[in-house]
Tab-separated table of C-alpha atoms in Angstrom:
chain	number	residue	atom	x	y	z
A	1031	UNK	CA	0.000	0.000	0.000
A	1032	UNK	CA	2.744	2.432	0.985
A	1033	UNK	CA	4.775	1.543	-2.114
A	1034	UNK	CA	1.745	2.183	-4.346
A	1035	UNK	CA	1.174	5.539	-2.682
A	1036	UNK	CA	4.807	6.458	-3.162
A	1037	UNK	CA	4.718	5.528	-6.850
A	1038	UNK	CA	1.561	7.551	-7.401
A	1039	UNK	CA	3.042	10.493	-5.542
A	1040	UNK	CA	6.139	10.282	-7.745
A	1041	UNK	CA	4.072	10.575	-10.917
A	1042	UNK	CA	2.261	13.623	-9.562
A	1043	UNK	CA	5.507	15.116	-8.301
A	1044	UNK	CA	7.006	14.923	-11.776
A	1045	UNK	CA	4.028	16.810	-13.172
A	1046	UNK	CA	4.258	19.370	-10.389
A	1047	UNK	CA	7.931	20.210	-10.829
A	1048	UNK	CA	7.529	20.185	-14.591
A	1049	UNK	CA	4.727	22.723	-14.246
A	1050	UNK	CA	6.690	24.915	-11.857
A	1051	UNK	CA	9.815	24.982	-13.991
A	1052	UNK	CA	8.079	24.743	-17.378
A	1053	UNK	CA	10.056	21.693	-18.410
A	1054	UNK	CA	10.145	17.962	-17.919
A	1055	UNK	CA	12.457	16.877	-15.142
A	1056	UNK	CA	13.248	13.647	-16.990
A	1057	UNK	CA	13.549	11.290	-14.082
A	1058	UNK	CA	12.068	8.349	-15.921
A	1059	UNK	CA	14.296	5.676	-17.370
A	1060	UNK	CA	18.002	6.466	-17.399
A	1061	UNK	CA	17.674	10.024	-18.648
A	1062	UNK	CA	19.167	12.567	-16.232
A	1063	UNK	CA	16.793	15.254	-15.017
A	1064	UNK	CA	17.192	18.318	-17.177
A	1065	UNK	CA	15.252	20.954	-15.283
A	1066	UNK	CA	15.697	20.278	-11.601
A	1067	UNK	CA	16.249	23.569	-9.756
A	1068	UNK	CA	19.931	24.298	-9.364
A	1069	UNK	CA	19.440	25.006	-5.679
A	1070	UNK	CA	19.244	21.830	-3.593
A	1071	UNK	CA	16.762	23.539	-1.249
A	1072	UNK	CA	13.015	23.627	-1.848
A	1073	UNK	CA	11.486	27.070	-2.076
A	1074	UNK	CA	8.378	27.886	-0.060
A	1075	UNK	CA	6.222	27.661	-3.190
A	1076	UNK	CA	7.542	24.166	-3.909
A	1077	UNK	CA	6.728	22.975	-0.411
A	1078	UNK	CA	3.225	24.428	-0.529
A	1079	UNK	CA	2.606	22.766	-3.876
A	1080	UNK	CA	3.590	19.397	-2.416
A	1081	UNK	CA	0.859	19.487	0.250
A	1082	UNK	CA	-2.014	18.089	-1.851
A	1083	UNK	CA	0.275	15.532	-3.494
A	1084	UNK	CA	2.236	13.844	-0.732
A	1085	UNK	CA	0.520	11.750	1.962
A	1086	UNK	CA	0.455	13.361	5.424
A	1087	UNK	CA	3.181	11.156	6.890
A	1088	UNK	CA	5.568	12.538	4.250
A	1089	UNK	CA	4.446	16.139	4.056
A	1090	UNK	CA	4.055	16.927	7.760
A	1091	UNK	CA	7.690	16.229	8.710
A	1092	UNK	CA	8.829	18.396	5.799
A	1093	UNK	CA	6.516	21.211	6.794
A	1094	UNK	CA	7.574	20.925	10.419
A	1095	UNK	CA	11.225	21.131	9.396
A	1096	UNK	CA	10.549	24.220	7.301
A	1097	UNK	CA	8.579	25.932	10.096
A	1098	UNK	CA	11.540	25.471	12.409
A	1099	UNK	CA	13.619	27.480	9.974
A	1100	UNK	CA	15.558	24.513	8.650
A	1101	UNK	CA	15.882	23.763	4.922
A	1102	UNK	CA	14.136	20.933	3.128
A	1103	UNK	CA	16.078	19.500	0.200
A	1104	UNK	CA	15.136	17.891	-3.084
A	1105	UNK	CA	17.119	14.876	-1.936
A	1106	UNK	CA	14.730	14.629	1.015
A	1107	UNK	CA	11.802	14.486	-1.405
A	1108	UNK	CA	13.536	11.840	-3.513
A	1109	UNK	CA	14.134	9.697	-0.453
A	1110	UNK	CA	10.592	10.203	0.774
A	1111	UNK	CA	9.076	8.681	-2.348
A	1112	UNK	CA	11.631	5.875	-2.470
A	1113	UNK	CA	13.216	6.559	-5.853
A	1114	UNK	CA	16.825	5.391	-5.885
A	1115	UNK	CA	17.430	6.866	-9.353
A	1116	UNK	CA	16.477	10.320	-8.078
A	1117	UNK	CA	18.566	9.905	-4.947
A	1118	UNK	CA	21.599	8.690	-6.891
A	1119	UNK	CA	21.451	11.471	-9.500
A	1120	UNK	CA	21.006	14.239	-6.926
A	1121	UNK	CA	23.828	12.822	-4.828
A	1122	UNK	CA	26.165	12.718	-7.843
A	1123	UNK	CA	25.155	16.289	-8.624
A	1124	UNK	CA	26.487	17.238	-5.211
A	1125	UNK	CA	23.184	17.901	-3.454
A	1126	UNK	CA	22.974	17.595	0.294
A	1127	UNK	CA	20.095	16.354	2.415
A	1128	UNK	CA	18.658	16.566	5.910
A	1129	UNK	CA	17.636	13.829	8.314
A	1130	UNK	CA	14.353	13.686	6.417
A	1131	UNK	CA	15.933	11.810	3.509
A	1132	UNK	CA	16.711	8.649	5.461
A	1133	UNK	CA	13.788	9.082	7.851
A	1134	UNK	CA	11.171	9.264	5.117
A	1135	UNK	CA	12.879	6.719	2.865
A	1136	UNK	CA	12.437	4.248	5.715
A	1137	UNK	CA	8.694	4.779	5.538
A	1138	UNK	CA	8.613	4.438	1.743
A	1139	UNK	CA	9.585	0.780	1.855
A	1140	UNK	CA	12.582	1.223	-0.455
A	1141	UNK	CA	15.372	-0.617	1.304
A	1142	UNK	CA	17.675	0.260	-1.603
A	1143	UNK	CA	17.233	3.965	-0.821
A	1144	UNK	CA	17.793	3.303	2.863
A	1145	UNK	CA	21.024	1.408	2.156
A	1146	UNK	CA	22.261	4.125	-0.196
A	1147	UNK	CA	21.482	7.023	2.140
A	1148	UNK	CA	22.984	5.192	5.099
A	1149	UNK	CA	26.196	4.648	3.143
A	1150	UNK	CA	26.664	7.987	1.413
A	1151	UNK	CA	24.097	10.362	2.875
A	1152	UNK	CA	25.351	13.210	5.016
A	1153	UNK	CA	22.062	14.100	6.656
A	1154	UNK	CA	21.902	11.469	9.367
A	1155	UNK	CA	18.580	10.267	10.740
A	1156	UNK	CA	16.295	10.451	13.756
A	1157	UNK	CA	13.978	8.087	15.597
A	1158	UNK	CA	11.399	8.877	12.913
A	1159	UNK	CA	13.171	6.421	10.602
A	1160	UNK	CA	12.451	3.344	12.709
A	1161	UNK	CA	9.053	4.726	13.699
A	1162	UNK	CA	7.932	4.973	10.069
A	1163	UNK	CA	9.422	1.619	9.100
A	1164	UNK	CA	7.469	0.011	11.939
A	1165	UNK	CA	4.275	1.921	11.179
A	1166	UNK	CA	4.164	0.666	7.600
A	1167	UNK	CA	5.373	-2.858	8.332
A	1168	UNK	CA	8.790	-2.685	6.656
A	1169	UNK	CA	10.509	-5.330	8.757
A	1170	UNK	CA	13.680	-5.590	6.644
A	1171	UNK	CA	14.253	-1.848	6.931
A	1172	UNK	CA	13.525	-1.955	10.642
A	1173	UNK	CA	16.116	-4.707	11.143
A	1174	UNK	CA	18.685	-2.783	9.126
A	1175	UNK	CA	18.187	0.434	11.082
A	1176	UNK	CA	18.296	-1.402	14.394
A	1177	UNK	CA	21.552	-3.193	13.606
A	1178	UNK	CA	23.369	-0.494	11.606
A	1179	UNK	CA	22.280	2.746	13.234
A	1180	UNK	CA	22.003	4.119	16.748
A	1181	UNK	CA	18.992	6.468	16.684
A	1182	UNK	CA	16.547	3.834	17.909
A	1183	UNK	CA	12.813	4.452	18.042
A	1184	UNK	CA	10.113	5.841	20.288
A	1185	UNK	CA	6.858	4.405	21.585
A	1186	UNK	CA	5.202	5.434	18.302
A	1187	UNK	CA	6.907	2.496	16.590
A	1188	UNK	CA	5.127	-0.179	18.599
A	1189	UNK	CA	1.879	1.758	18.898
A	1190	UNK	CA	1.342	2.120	15.148
A	1191	UNK	CA	2.673	-1.352	14.346
A	1192	UNK	CA	0.131	-2.747	16.814
A	1193	UNK	CA	-2.656	-0.552	15.480
A	1194	UNK	CA	-2.102	-1.546	11.852
A	1195	UNK	CA	-1.598	-5.244	12.548
A	1196	UNK	CA	2.077	-5.727	11.669
A	1197	UNK	CA	2.582	-8.785	13.841
A	1198	UNK	CA	6.171	-9.581	12.816
A	1199	UNK	CA	7.184	-5.984	13.436
A	1200	UNK	CA	5.547	-6.027	16.867
A	1201	UNK	CA	7.383	-9.245	17.710
A	1202	UNK	CA	10.699	-7.717	16.615
A	1203	UNK	CA	10.160	-4.563	18.654
A	1204	UNK	CA	9.033	-6.525	21.682
A	1205	UNK	CA	12.154	-8.673	21.444
A	1206	UNK	CA	14.824	-6.074	20.741
A	1207	UNK	CA	13.538	-2.606	21.563
A	1208	UNK	CA	11.901	-2.817	24.991
A	1209	UNK	CA	11.348	-0.993	27.220
A	1210	UNK	CA	12.019	2.265	25.371
A	1211	UNK	CA	9.406	1.585	22.685
A	1212	UNK	CA	6.576	0.298	24.894
A	1213	UNK	CA	3.672	2.760	24.740
A	1214	UNK	CA	0.892	2.821	27.288
A	1215	UNK	CA	-1.819	2.309	24.659
A	1216	UNK	CA	-0.318	-0.288	22.302
A	1217	UNK	CA	-2.423	-3.127	23.663
A	1218	UNK	CA	-5.517	-0.912	23.554
A	1219	UNK	CA	-4.914	-0.228	19.865
A	1220	UNK	CA	-4.363	-3.890	19.014
A	1221	UNK	CA	-7.496	-4.924	20.907
A	1222	UNK	CA	-9.630	-2.295	19.223
A	1223	UNK	CA	-8.605	-3.421	15.746
A	1224	UNK	CA	-8.936	-7.135	16.432
A	1225	UNK	CA	-5.268	-8.133	16.267
A	1226	UNK	CA	-5.427	-11.107	18.617
A	1227	UNK	CA	-1.871	-12.301	18.017
A	1228	UNK	CA	-0.476	-8.857	18.737
A	1229	UNK	CA	-2.470	-8.602	21.959
A	1230	UNK	CA	-0.840	-11.849	23.069
A	1231	UNK	CA	2.656	-10.694	22.088
A	1232	UNK	CA	2.402	-7.380	23.913
A	1233	UNK	CA	0.930	-9.019	26.997
A	1234	UNK	CA	3.730	-11.594	27.132
A	1235	UNK	CA	6.454	-9.008	26.566
A	1236	UNK	CA	5.211	-6.510	29.130
A	1237	UNK	CA	4.876	-8.653	32.234
A	1238	UNK	CA	7.813	-6.845	33.865
A	1239	UNK	CA	6.778	-3.361	32.743
A	1240	UNK	CA	4.266	-0.826	34.077
A	1241	UNK	CA	0.705	-1.008	32.827
A	1242	UNK	CA	0.531	-0.983	29.044
A	1243	UNK	CA	-3.248	-1.088	28.724
A	1244	UNK	CA	-6.389	0.572	30.039
A	1245	UNK	CA	-10.057	-0.325	30.281
A	1246	UNK	CA	-10.315	0.930	26.701
A	1247	UNK	CA	-8.824	-2.373	25.529
A	1248	UNK	CA	-11.797	-4.505	26.576
A	1249	UNK	CA	-14.314	-1.721	25.957
A	1250	UNK	CA	-13.243	-1.286	22.335
A	1251	UNK	CA	-12.790	-5.002	21.692
A	1252	UNK	CA	-16.347	-5.565	22.940
A	1253	UNK	CA	-17.673	-2.719	20.810
A	1254	UNK	CA	-16.074	-4.270	17.728
A	1255	UNK	CA	-17.262	-7.792	18.520
A	1256	UNK	CA	-13.809	-9.308	19.053
A	1257	UNK	CA	-14.886	-12.079	21.423
A	1258	UNK	CA	-11.539	-13.896	21.572
A	1259	UNK	CA	-9.800	-10.699	22.620
A	1260	UNK	CA	-12.435	-9.918	25.247
A	1261	UNK	CA	-11.974	-13.424	26.666
A	1262	UNK	CA	-8.181	-13.128	26.646
A	1263	UNK	CA	-8.226	-9.765	28.401
A	1264	UNK	CA	-10.668	-11.091	30.993
A	1265	UNK	CA	-8.491	-14.106	31.739
A	1266	UNK	CA	-5.027	-12.545	31.571
A	1267	UNK	CA	-5.257	-8.807	32.269
A	1268	UNK	CA	-6.316	-6.811	35.300
A	1269	UNK	CA	-7.609	-3.565	33.741
A	1270	UNK	CA	-11.137	-4.844	33.213
A	1271	UNK	CA	-13.709	-2.740	31.398
A	1272	UNK	CA	-16.346	-0.090	31.999
A	1273	UNK	CA	-20.114	0.031	31.523
A	1274	UNK	CA	-19.427	1.021	27.918
A	1275	UNK	CA	-18.378	-2.532	27.015
A	1276	UNK	CA	-21.843	-4.011	27.554
A	1277	UNK	CA	-23.673	-0.977	26.192
A	1278	UNK	CA	-21.775	-0.770	22.902
A	1279	UNK	CA	-21.756	-4.531	22.360
A	1280	UNK	CA	-25.534	-4.542	22.809
A	1281	UNK	CA	-26.027	-1.550	20.527
A	1282	UNK	CA	-23.919	-3.080	17.757
A	1283	UNK	CA	-25.488	-6.520	17.895
A	1284	UNK	CA	-22.629	-8.633	19.244
A	1285	UNK	CA	-24.689	-11.291	21.035
A	1286	UNK	CA	-21.812	-13.606	21.964
A	1287	UNK	CA	-19.898	-10.706	23.496
A	1288	UNK	CA	-22.959	-9.560	25.440
A	1289	UNK	CA	-23.475	-13.103	26.705
A	1290	UNK	CA	-19.841	-13.396	27.822
A	1291	UNK	CA	-19.883	-10.040	29.605
A	1292	UNK	CA	-23.105	-10.841	31.425
A	1293	UNK	CA	-21.807	-14.229	32.522
A	1294	UNK	CA	-18.299	-13.147	33.523
A	1295	UNK	CA	-18.142	-9.420	34.318
A	1296	UNK	CA	-19.931	-7.230	36.827
A	1297	UNK	CA	-19.597	-3.890	35.024
A	1298	UNK	CA	-22.609	-2.446	33.289
A	1299	UNK	CA	-26.355	-2.238	33.713
A	1300	UNK	CA	-28.596	-4.843	32.117
A	1301	UNK	CA	-31.628	-2.557	32.051
A	1302	UNK	CA	-29.694	0.207	30.329
A	1303	UNK	CA	-28.172	-2.276	27.864
A	1304	UNK	CA	-31.658	-3.629	27.140
A	1305	UNK	CA	-32.952	-0.161	26.364
A	1306	UNK	CA	-30.058	0.363	23.955
A	1307	UNK	CA	-30.652	-3.021	22.298
A	1308	UNK	CA	-34.346	-2.222	21.820
A	1309	UNK	CA	-33.508	1.202	20.440
A	1310	UNK	CA	-31.221	-0.392	17.822
A	1311	UNK	CA	-33.650	-3.255	17.111
A	1312	UNK	CA	-31.267	-5.958	18.302
A	1313	UNK	CA	-34.068	-8.385	19.050
A	1314	UNK	CA	-31.909	-11.408	19.876
A	1315	UNK	CA	-29.905	-9.413	22.392
A	1316	UNK	CA	-33.076	-7.822	23.753
A	1317	UNK	CA	-34.589	-11.251	24.364
A	1318	UNK	CA	-31.474	-12.468	26.161
A	1319	UNK	CA	-31.178	-9.395	28.384
A	1320	UNK	CA	-34.902	-9.479	29.109
A	1321	UNK	CA	-34.563	-13.068	30.298
A	1322	UNK	CA	-31.871	-11.964	32.739
A	1323	UNK	CA	-34.149	-9.287	34.134
A	1324	UNK	CA	-36.974	-11.806	34.434
A	1325	UNK	CA	-34.658	-13.966	36.552
A	1326	UNK	CA	-33.667	-10.880	38.572
A	1327	UNK	CA	-30.056	-11.169	37.425
A	1328	UNK	CA	-28.126	-7.904	37.646
A	1329	UNK	CA	-24.635	-6.706	36.836
A	1330	UNK	CA	-25.165	-3.350	38.480
A	1331	UNK	CA	-22.328	-2.299	40.721
A	1332	UNK	CA	-23.715	1.209	41.247
A	1333	UNK	CA	-26.787	1.885	43.373
A	1334	UNK	CA	-28.379	4.060	40.697
A	1335	UNK	CA	-28.190	1.304	38.091
A	1336	UNK	CA	-29.403	-1.283	40.578
A	1337	UNK	CA	-32.477	0.820	41.321
A	1338	UNK	CA	-33.116	1.163	37.592
A	1339	UNK	CA	-33.042	-2.605	37.212
A	1340	UNK	CA	-35.419	-2.964	40.167
A	1341	UNK	CA	-37.777	-0.548	38.431
A	1342	UNK	CA	-37.630	-2.514	35.178
A	1343	UNK	CA	-38.240	-5.805	37.003
A	1344	UNK	CA	-41.410	-4.330	38.457
A	1345	UNK	CA	-42.548	-3.273	34.980
A	1346	UNK	CA	-41.972	-6.712	33.466
A	1347	UNK	CA	-39.647	-6.342	30.519
A	1348	UNK	CA	-40.790	-9.567	28.884
A	1349	UNK	CA	-44.160	-7.977	28.100
A	1350	UNK	CA	-42.525	-4.809	26.778
A	1351	UNK	CA	-40.229	-6.844	24.538
A	1352	UNK	CA	-43.105	-8.765	22.951
A	1353	UNK	CA	-44.848	-5.494	22.210
A	1354	UNK	CA	-41.703	-4.090	20.625
A	1355	UNK	CA	-41.315	-7.077	18.316
A	1356	UNK	CA	-44.800	-6.931	16.822
């Protein structure tokens, strides 16, 4: 996906620079570019014109660099879109680069550009390099940066790798880059997006570290219907969930999750969840929750919710449910 985006961006970038300088830049094939600006530094107009063309993860670091009063170079742009022919030609022309060249090349997926810039580039790199490689699942680049360079990464590396489901990357980071890359919400992100294997990896790797999850993990897994993750978190983690887990699972029609929460957790209010299920026409969930109220089963840990359930018991929800289903 990232490589496709980079290739598309390259095509548009050629058109852009050609328009600005009224000539083709000739970067296709083996032809040397004939109309690249003689200055290695992008002008403000060039940078502004790149905004609608480059994806945010490429443009924002460039814009941030420029706002800090530091130059952005054409070599940085070439590295960002992963074109080794551009990088090689600009280097032979004598252009310089900033840390953005290697940083953004790492996110492009072009390991050839990363190797080249590591060997001959004079701009260095930052933790953004490993962060972007991890975010987009480029394991080979991540390994190279970890073994050949010293910048390391931040917690963003593991967070985004967990969020986007790059299991091999998460395993690598958990093995070689802890504890400096362990974010407090990585497990939450993996649980929300249904990455069961990643949830297991992070849990196993973080047993000796401070809390790396919150109640959001089970809440969001329940809301998305990820039953296996809800079960795993219930059995192996201590954060638990909030009333939102039962409410959102009921609203979104996840019957098996609702059943598990009612049988195994004491957060939430059955009467409130039943009202939500009826509102969203989740008749199977409504019938199940109504049967719990008929048996005077309650999950309510707060006195206000308990009184609400008592009120609904007295009304007889089974009758109300039949009326709603007609």
